[in-house]
Coordinates of C-alpha atoms and ligand atoms in Angstrom, one line a residue:
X16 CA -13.9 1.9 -2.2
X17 CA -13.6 -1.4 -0.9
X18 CA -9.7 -2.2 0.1
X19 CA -8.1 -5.2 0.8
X20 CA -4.5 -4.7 1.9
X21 CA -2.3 -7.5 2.9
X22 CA 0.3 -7.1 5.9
X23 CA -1.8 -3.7 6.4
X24 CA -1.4 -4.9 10.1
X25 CA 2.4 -3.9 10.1
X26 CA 4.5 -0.5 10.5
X27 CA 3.5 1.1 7.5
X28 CA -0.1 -1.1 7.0
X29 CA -1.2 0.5 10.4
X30 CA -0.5 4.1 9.1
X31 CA -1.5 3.5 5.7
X32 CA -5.7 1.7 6.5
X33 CA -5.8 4.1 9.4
X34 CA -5.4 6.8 6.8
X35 CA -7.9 5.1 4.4
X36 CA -10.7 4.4 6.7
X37 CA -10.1 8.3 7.5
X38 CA -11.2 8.6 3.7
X39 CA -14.4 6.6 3.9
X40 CA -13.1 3.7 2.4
X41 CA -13.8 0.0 3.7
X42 CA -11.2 -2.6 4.7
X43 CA -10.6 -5.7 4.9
X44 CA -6.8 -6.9 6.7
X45 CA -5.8 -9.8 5.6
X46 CA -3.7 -11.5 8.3
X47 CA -1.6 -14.6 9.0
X48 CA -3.1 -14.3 12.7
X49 CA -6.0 -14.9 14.5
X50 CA -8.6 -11.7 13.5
X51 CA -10.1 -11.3 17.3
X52 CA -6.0 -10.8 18.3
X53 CA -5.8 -7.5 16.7
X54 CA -7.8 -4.2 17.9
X55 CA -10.6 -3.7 16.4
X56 CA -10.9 -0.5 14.3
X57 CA -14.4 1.0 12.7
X58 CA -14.5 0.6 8.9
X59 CA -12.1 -2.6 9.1
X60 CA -12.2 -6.1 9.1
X61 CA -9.8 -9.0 9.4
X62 CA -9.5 -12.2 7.5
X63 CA -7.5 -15.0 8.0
X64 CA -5.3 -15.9 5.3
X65 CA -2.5 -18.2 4.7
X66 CA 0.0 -16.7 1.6
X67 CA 1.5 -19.8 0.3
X68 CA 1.2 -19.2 -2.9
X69 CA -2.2 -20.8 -3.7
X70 CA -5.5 -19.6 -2.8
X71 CA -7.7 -20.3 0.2
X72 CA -11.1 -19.0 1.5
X73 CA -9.9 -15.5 1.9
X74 CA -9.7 -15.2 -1.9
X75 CA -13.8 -14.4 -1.6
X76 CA -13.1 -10.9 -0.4
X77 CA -11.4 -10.0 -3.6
X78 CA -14.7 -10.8 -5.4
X79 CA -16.0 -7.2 -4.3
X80 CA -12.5 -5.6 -4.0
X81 CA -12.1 -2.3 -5.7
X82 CA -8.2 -2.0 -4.8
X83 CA -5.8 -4.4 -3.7
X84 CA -2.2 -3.5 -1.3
X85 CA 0.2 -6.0 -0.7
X86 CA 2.8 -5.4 2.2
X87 CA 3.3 -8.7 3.3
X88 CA 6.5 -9.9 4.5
X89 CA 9.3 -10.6 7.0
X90 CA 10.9 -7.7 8.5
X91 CA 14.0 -7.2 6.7
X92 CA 16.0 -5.8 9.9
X93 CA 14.5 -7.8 12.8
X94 CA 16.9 -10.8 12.9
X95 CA 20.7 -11.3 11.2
X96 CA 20.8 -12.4 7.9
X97 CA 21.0 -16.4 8.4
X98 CA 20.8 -18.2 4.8
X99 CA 17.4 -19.8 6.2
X100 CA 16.4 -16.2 7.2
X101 CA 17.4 -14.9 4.0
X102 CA 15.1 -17.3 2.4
X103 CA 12.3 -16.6 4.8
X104 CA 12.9 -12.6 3.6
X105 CA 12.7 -14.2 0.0
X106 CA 9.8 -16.5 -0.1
X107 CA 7.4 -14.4 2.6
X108 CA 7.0 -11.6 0.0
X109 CA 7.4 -13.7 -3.1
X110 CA 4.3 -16.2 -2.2
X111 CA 2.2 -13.5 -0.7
X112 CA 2.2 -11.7 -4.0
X113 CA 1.3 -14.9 -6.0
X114 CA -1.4 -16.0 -3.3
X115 CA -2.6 -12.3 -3.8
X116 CA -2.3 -12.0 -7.9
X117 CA -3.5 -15.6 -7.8
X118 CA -7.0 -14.7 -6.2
X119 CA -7.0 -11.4 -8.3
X120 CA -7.4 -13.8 -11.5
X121 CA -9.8 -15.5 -10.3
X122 CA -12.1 -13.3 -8.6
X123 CA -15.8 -13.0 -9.8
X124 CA -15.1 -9.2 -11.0
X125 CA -11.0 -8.0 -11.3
X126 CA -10.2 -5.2 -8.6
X127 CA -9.4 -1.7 -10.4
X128 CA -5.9 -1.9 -9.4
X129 CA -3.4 -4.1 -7.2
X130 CA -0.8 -1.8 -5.6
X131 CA 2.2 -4.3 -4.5
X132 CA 5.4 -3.5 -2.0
X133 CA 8.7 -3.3 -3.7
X134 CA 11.9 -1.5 -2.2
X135 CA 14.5 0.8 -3.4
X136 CA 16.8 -2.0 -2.5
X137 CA 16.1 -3.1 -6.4
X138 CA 18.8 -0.5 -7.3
X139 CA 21.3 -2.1 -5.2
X140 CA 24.5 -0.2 -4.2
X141 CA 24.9 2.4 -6.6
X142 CA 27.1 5.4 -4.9
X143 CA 25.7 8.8 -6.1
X144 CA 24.3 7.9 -9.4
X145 CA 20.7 9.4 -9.9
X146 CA 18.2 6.6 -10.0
X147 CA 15.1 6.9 -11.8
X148 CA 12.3 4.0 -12.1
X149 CA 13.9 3.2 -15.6
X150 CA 17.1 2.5 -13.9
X151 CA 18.3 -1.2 -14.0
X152 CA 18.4 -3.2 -11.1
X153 CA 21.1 -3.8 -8.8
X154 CA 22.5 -7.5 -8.4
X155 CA 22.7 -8.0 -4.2
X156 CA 20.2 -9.6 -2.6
X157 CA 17.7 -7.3 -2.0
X158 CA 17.9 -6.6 -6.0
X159 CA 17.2 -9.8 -6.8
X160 CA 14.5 -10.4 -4.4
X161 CA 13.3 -7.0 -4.9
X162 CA 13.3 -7.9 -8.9
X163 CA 11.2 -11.5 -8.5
X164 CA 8.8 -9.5 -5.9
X165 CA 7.4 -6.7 -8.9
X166 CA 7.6 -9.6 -11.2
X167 CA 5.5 -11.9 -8.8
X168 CA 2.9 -8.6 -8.8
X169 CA 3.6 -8.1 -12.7
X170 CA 1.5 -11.4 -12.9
X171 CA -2.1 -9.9 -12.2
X172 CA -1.0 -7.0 -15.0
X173 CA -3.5 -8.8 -17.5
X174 CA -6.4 -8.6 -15.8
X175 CA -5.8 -5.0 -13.6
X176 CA -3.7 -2.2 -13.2
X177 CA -0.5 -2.8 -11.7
X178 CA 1.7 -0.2 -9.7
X179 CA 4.7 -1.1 -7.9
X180 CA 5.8 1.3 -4.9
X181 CA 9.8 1.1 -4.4
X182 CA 9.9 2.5 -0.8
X183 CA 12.8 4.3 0.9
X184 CA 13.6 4.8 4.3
X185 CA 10.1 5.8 5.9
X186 CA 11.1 8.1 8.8
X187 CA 8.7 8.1 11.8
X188 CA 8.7 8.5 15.3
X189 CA 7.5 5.0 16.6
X190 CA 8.3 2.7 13.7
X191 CA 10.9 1.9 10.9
X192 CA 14.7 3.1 11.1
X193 CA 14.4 6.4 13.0
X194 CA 13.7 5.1 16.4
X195 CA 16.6 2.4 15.8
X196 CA 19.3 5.8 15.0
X197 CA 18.3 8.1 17.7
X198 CA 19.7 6.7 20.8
X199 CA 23.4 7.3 20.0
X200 CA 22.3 10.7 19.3
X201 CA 20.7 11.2 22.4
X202 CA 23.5 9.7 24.3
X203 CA 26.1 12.7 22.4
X204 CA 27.8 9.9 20.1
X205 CA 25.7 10.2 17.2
X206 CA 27.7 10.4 13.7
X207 CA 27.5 9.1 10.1
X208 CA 27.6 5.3 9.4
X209 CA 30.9 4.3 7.9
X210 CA 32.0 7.0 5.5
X211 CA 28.4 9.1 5.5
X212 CA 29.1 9.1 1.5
X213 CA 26.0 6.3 1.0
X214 CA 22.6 8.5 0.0
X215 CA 19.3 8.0 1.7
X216 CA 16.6 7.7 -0.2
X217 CA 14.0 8.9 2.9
X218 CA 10.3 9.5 2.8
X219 CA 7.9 10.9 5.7
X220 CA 5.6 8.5 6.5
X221 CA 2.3 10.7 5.7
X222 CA 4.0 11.0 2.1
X223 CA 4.7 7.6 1.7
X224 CA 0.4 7.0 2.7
X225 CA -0.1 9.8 0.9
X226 CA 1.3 8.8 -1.8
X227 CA -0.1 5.2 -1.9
X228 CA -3.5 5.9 -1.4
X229 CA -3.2 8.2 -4.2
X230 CA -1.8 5.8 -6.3
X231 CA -4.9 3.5 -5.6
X232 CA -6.9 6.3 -7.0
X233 CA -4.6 7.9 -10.0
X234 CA -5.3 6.0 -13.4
X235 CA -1.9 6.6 -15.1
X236 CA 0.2 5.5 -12.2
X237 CA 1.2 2.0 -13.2
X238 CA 4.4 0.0 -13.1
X239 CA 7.3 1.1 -10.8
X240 CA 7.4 3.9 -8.3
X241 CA 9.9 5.0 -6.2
X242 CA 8.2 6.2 -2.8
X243 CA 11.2 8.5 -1.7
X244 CA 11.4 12.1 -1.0
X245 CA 12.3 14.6 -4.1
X246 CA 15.7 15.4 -2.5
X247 CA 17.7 12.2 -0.9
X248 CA 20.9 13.0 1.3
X249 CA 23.9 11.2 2.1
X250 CA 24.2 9.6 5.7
X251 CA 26.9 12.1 6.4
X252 CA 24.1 15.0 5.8
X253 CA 21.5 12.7 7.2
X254 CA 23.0 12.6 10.5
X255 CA 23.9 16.4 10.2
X256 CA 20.4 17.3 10.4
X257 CA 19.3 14.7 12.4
X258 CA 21.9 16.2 15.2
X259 CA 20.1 19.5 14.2
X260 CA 16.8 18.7 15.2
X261 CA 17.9 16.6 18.1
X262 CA 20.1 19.6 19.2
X263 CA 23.1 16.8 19.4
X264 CA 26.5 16.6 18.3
X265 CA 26.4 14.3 15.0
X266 CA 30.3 14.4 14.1
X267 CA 31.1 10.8 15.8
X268 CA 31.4 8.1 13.2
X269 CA 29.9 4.6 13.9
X270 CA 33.0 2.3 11.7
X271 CA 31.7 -0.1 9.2
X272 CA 33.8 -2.9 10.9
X273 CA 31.7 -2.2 14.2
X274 CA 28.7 -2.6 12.3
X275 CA 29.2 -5.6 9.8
X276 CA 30.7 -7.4 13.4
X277 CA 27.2 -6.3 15.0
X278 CA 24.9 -6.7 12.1
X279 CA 26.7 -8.9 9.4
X280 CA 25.8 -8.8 6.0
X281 CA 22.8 -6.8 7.2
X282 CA 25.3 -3.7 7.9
X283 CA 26.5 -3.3 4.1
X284 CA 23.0 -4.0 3.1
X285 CA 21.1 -1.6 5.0
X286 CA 23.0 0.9 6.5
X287 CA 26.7 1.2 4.3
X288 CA 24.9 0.9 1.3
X289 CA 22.4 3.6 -0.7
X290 CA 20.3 4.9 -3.5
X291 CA 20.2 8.1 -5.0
X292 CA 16.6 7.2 -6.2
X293 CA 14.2 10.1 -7.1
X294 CA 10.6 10.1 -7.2
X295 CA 10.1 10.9 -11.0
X296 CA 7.4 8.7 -12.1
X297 CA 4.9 10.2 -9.3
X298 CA 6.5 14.0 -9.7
X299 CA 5.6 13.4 -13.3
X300 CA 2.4 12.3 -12.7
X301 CA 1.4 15.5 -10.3
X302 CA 1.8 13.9 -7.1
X303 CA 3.5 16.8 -4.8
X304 CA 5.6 15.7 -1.1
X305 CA 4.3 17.8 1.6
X306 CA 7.9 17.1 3.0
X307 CA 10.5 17.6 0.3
X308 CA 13.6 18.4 2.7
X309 CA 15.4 16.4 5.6
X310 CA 14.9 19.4 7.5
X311 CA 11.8 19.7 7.3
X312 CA 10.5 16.0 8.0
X313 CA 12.8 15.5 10.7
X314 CA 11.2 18.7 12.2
X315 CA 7.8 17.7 12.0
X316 CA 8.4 14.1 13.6
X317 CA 10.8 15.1 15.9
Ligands
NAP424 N1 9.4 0.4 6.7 C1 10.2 0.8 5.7 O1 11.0 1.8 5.8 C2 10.2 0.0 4.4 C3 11.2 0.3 3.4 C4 11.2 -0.4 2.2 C5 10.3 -1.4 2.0 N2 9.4 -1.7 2.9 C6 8.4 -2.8 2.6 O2 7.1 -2.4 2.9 C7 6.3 -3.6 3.4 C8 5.7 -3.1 4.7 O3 6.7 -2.7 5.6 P1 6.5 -2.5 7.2 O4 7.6 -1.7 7.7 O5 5.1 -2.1 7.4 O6 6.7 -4.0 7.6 P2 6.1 -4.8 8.9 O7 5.8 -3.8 10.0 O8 7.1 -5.9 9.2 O9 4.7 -5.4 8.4 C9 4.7 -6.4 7.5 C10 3.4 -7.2 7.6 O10 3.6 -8.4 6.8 C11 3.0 -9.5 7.5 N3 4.1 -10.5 7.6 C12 5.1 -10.6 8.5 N4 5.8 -11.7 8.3 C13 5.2 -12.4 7.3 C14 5.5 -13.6 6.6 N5 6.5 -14.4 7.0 N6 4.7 -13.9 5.6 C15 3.7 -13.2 5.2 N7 3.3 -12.0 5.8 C16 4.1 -11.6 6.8 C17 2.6 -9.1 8.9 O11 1.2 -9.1 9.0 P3 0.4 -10.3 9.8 O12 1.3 -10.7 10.9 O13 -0.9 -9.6 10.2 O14 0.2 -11.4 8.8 C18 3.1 -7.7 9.1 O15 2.2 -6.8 9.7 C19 7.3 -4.7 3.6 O16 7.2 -5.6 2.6 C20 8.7 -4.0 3.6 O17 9.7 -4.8 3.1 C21 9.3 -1.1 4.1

């Protein structure tokens, strides 16, 4: 298939085209940089693109797109929460998807499907209720922006298949959250976050690309899907088994104060707050997690 995959540059972008290209498929990166800046990789090419919401002379590549993946967007945890960050968090994803749905109306022929980022933050904070994709959305932040985000992507729905993939806590090695929790673990004061009681929804990494790519392929995945591991654990049993497979002690608790003073809003947000959210829609639909227990993941990357 030909691919186009927006932000595919990024954390999970790298993993996911790196697996994609693995499957014969060709890609084209679309990139707010300069092309010649990044490596080059067989079976890929950059484009140039600006997503402010309109189209530009990227939008040609969708002509003879098969599948289209959006994960464009500011990190979430690089920088504190400022209000004008906030709204750089907001209007990054939100014009991205309308440059991308945008080009997908207009294109010559309509790509087979346009699989667009969401994130389990559109639960909100919801303690240890069981979240499903027909839950309702939370009403922080990251629910509201998560909320516009699926319903910036909902706008291509007439013309192509629309999934939307709420991602968890992808746990690697080199990227994402893990890296940022081992150190206190390594240094013997690693513990829960606040109370530990907040769940975790968490995904392997070769899941999460697993699962994607088979959502590009998989006719009856449409709509919402939460990309998080069959069996999400509270921090306090995160931390447990991250101790485990560290072969650290994991009973020294980092306070909530400490962290909203360090982090501000981003603390409650991020790290004191959680989702019970389970993968139904894709369970349903056959997909099976090669790493279905915290255990077990934290093994394999560790
Ligand atoms: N990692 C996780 O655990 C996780 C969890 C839940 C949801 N997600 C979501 O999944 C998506 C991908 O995550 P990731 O961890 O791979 O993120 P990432 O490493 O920050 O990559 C995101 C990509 O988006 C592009 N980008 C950055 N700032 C942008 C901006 N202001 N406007 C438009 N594009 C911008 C960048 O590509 P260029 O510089 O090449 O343009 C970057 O490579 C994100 O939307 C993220 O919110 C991730």
């Amino acid at each position: 298939m030909n691919i186009v995959v927006a932000g595919g540059s990024g954390f999970l972008g790298t993993a996911l085209t790196q697996a994609l290209t693995h499957e014969g498929h060709t890609l084209v990166i679309l990139t707010r940089g300069s092309p010649s800046a990044l490596p080059a990789r067989q079976g890929v090419q950059y484009v140039s693109w600006d997503p402010n919401g309109l189209t530009g002379p990227w939008s040609r590549t969708l002509d003879t797109a098969d599948a289209v993946i959006n994960l464009a967007g500011e990190s979430i945890a690089a920088k504190r929460w400022s209000a004008d960050q906030k709204r750089k968090l907001r209007e990054s994803r939100l014009l991205a998807t309308e440059s991308l749905t945008r080009a997908i109306r207009e294109a010559a022929r309509a790509p087979s499907v346009f699989v667009s980022g969401s994130a389990v933050g559109y639960y909100g904070d919801r303690g240890d209720e069981t979240l499903t994709e027909s839950s309702p959305p939370g009403t922080d932040f990251l629910a509201g922006l998560a909320r516009d985000w699926e319903a910036a992507a909902a706008e291509a729905a007439n013309v192509t298949r629309v999934a939307v993939i709420r991602t968890g806590i992808v746990l690697d090695r080199k990227g994402g959250a893990l890296p940022r929790m081992l150190p206190p673990f390594q240094m013997f004061v690693g513990g829960p976050l606040g109370s530990g009681a907040q769940y975790m929804p968490w995904i392997h990494k070769e899941d999460w690309v697993r699962l994607v790519s088979w959502t590009t392929t998989h006719e009856a995945a449409r709509g919402p899907l939460n990309a998080t591991s069959p069996n999400p654990v509270t921090n306090a049993e995160f931390s447990k088994a991250l101790g485990r497979a560290l072969g650290r002690p994991s009973f020294l608790p980092a306070p909530a104060f400490a962290l909203r003073l360090a982090l501000g809003e981003m603390a409650d947000a991020l790290l004191l707050s959680g989702q019970r959210a389970l993968p139904v829609r894709a369970t349903d639909l056959g997909f099976s997690f090669r790493y279905s227990t915290i255990d077990d993941a934290l093994a394999s990357i560790l």
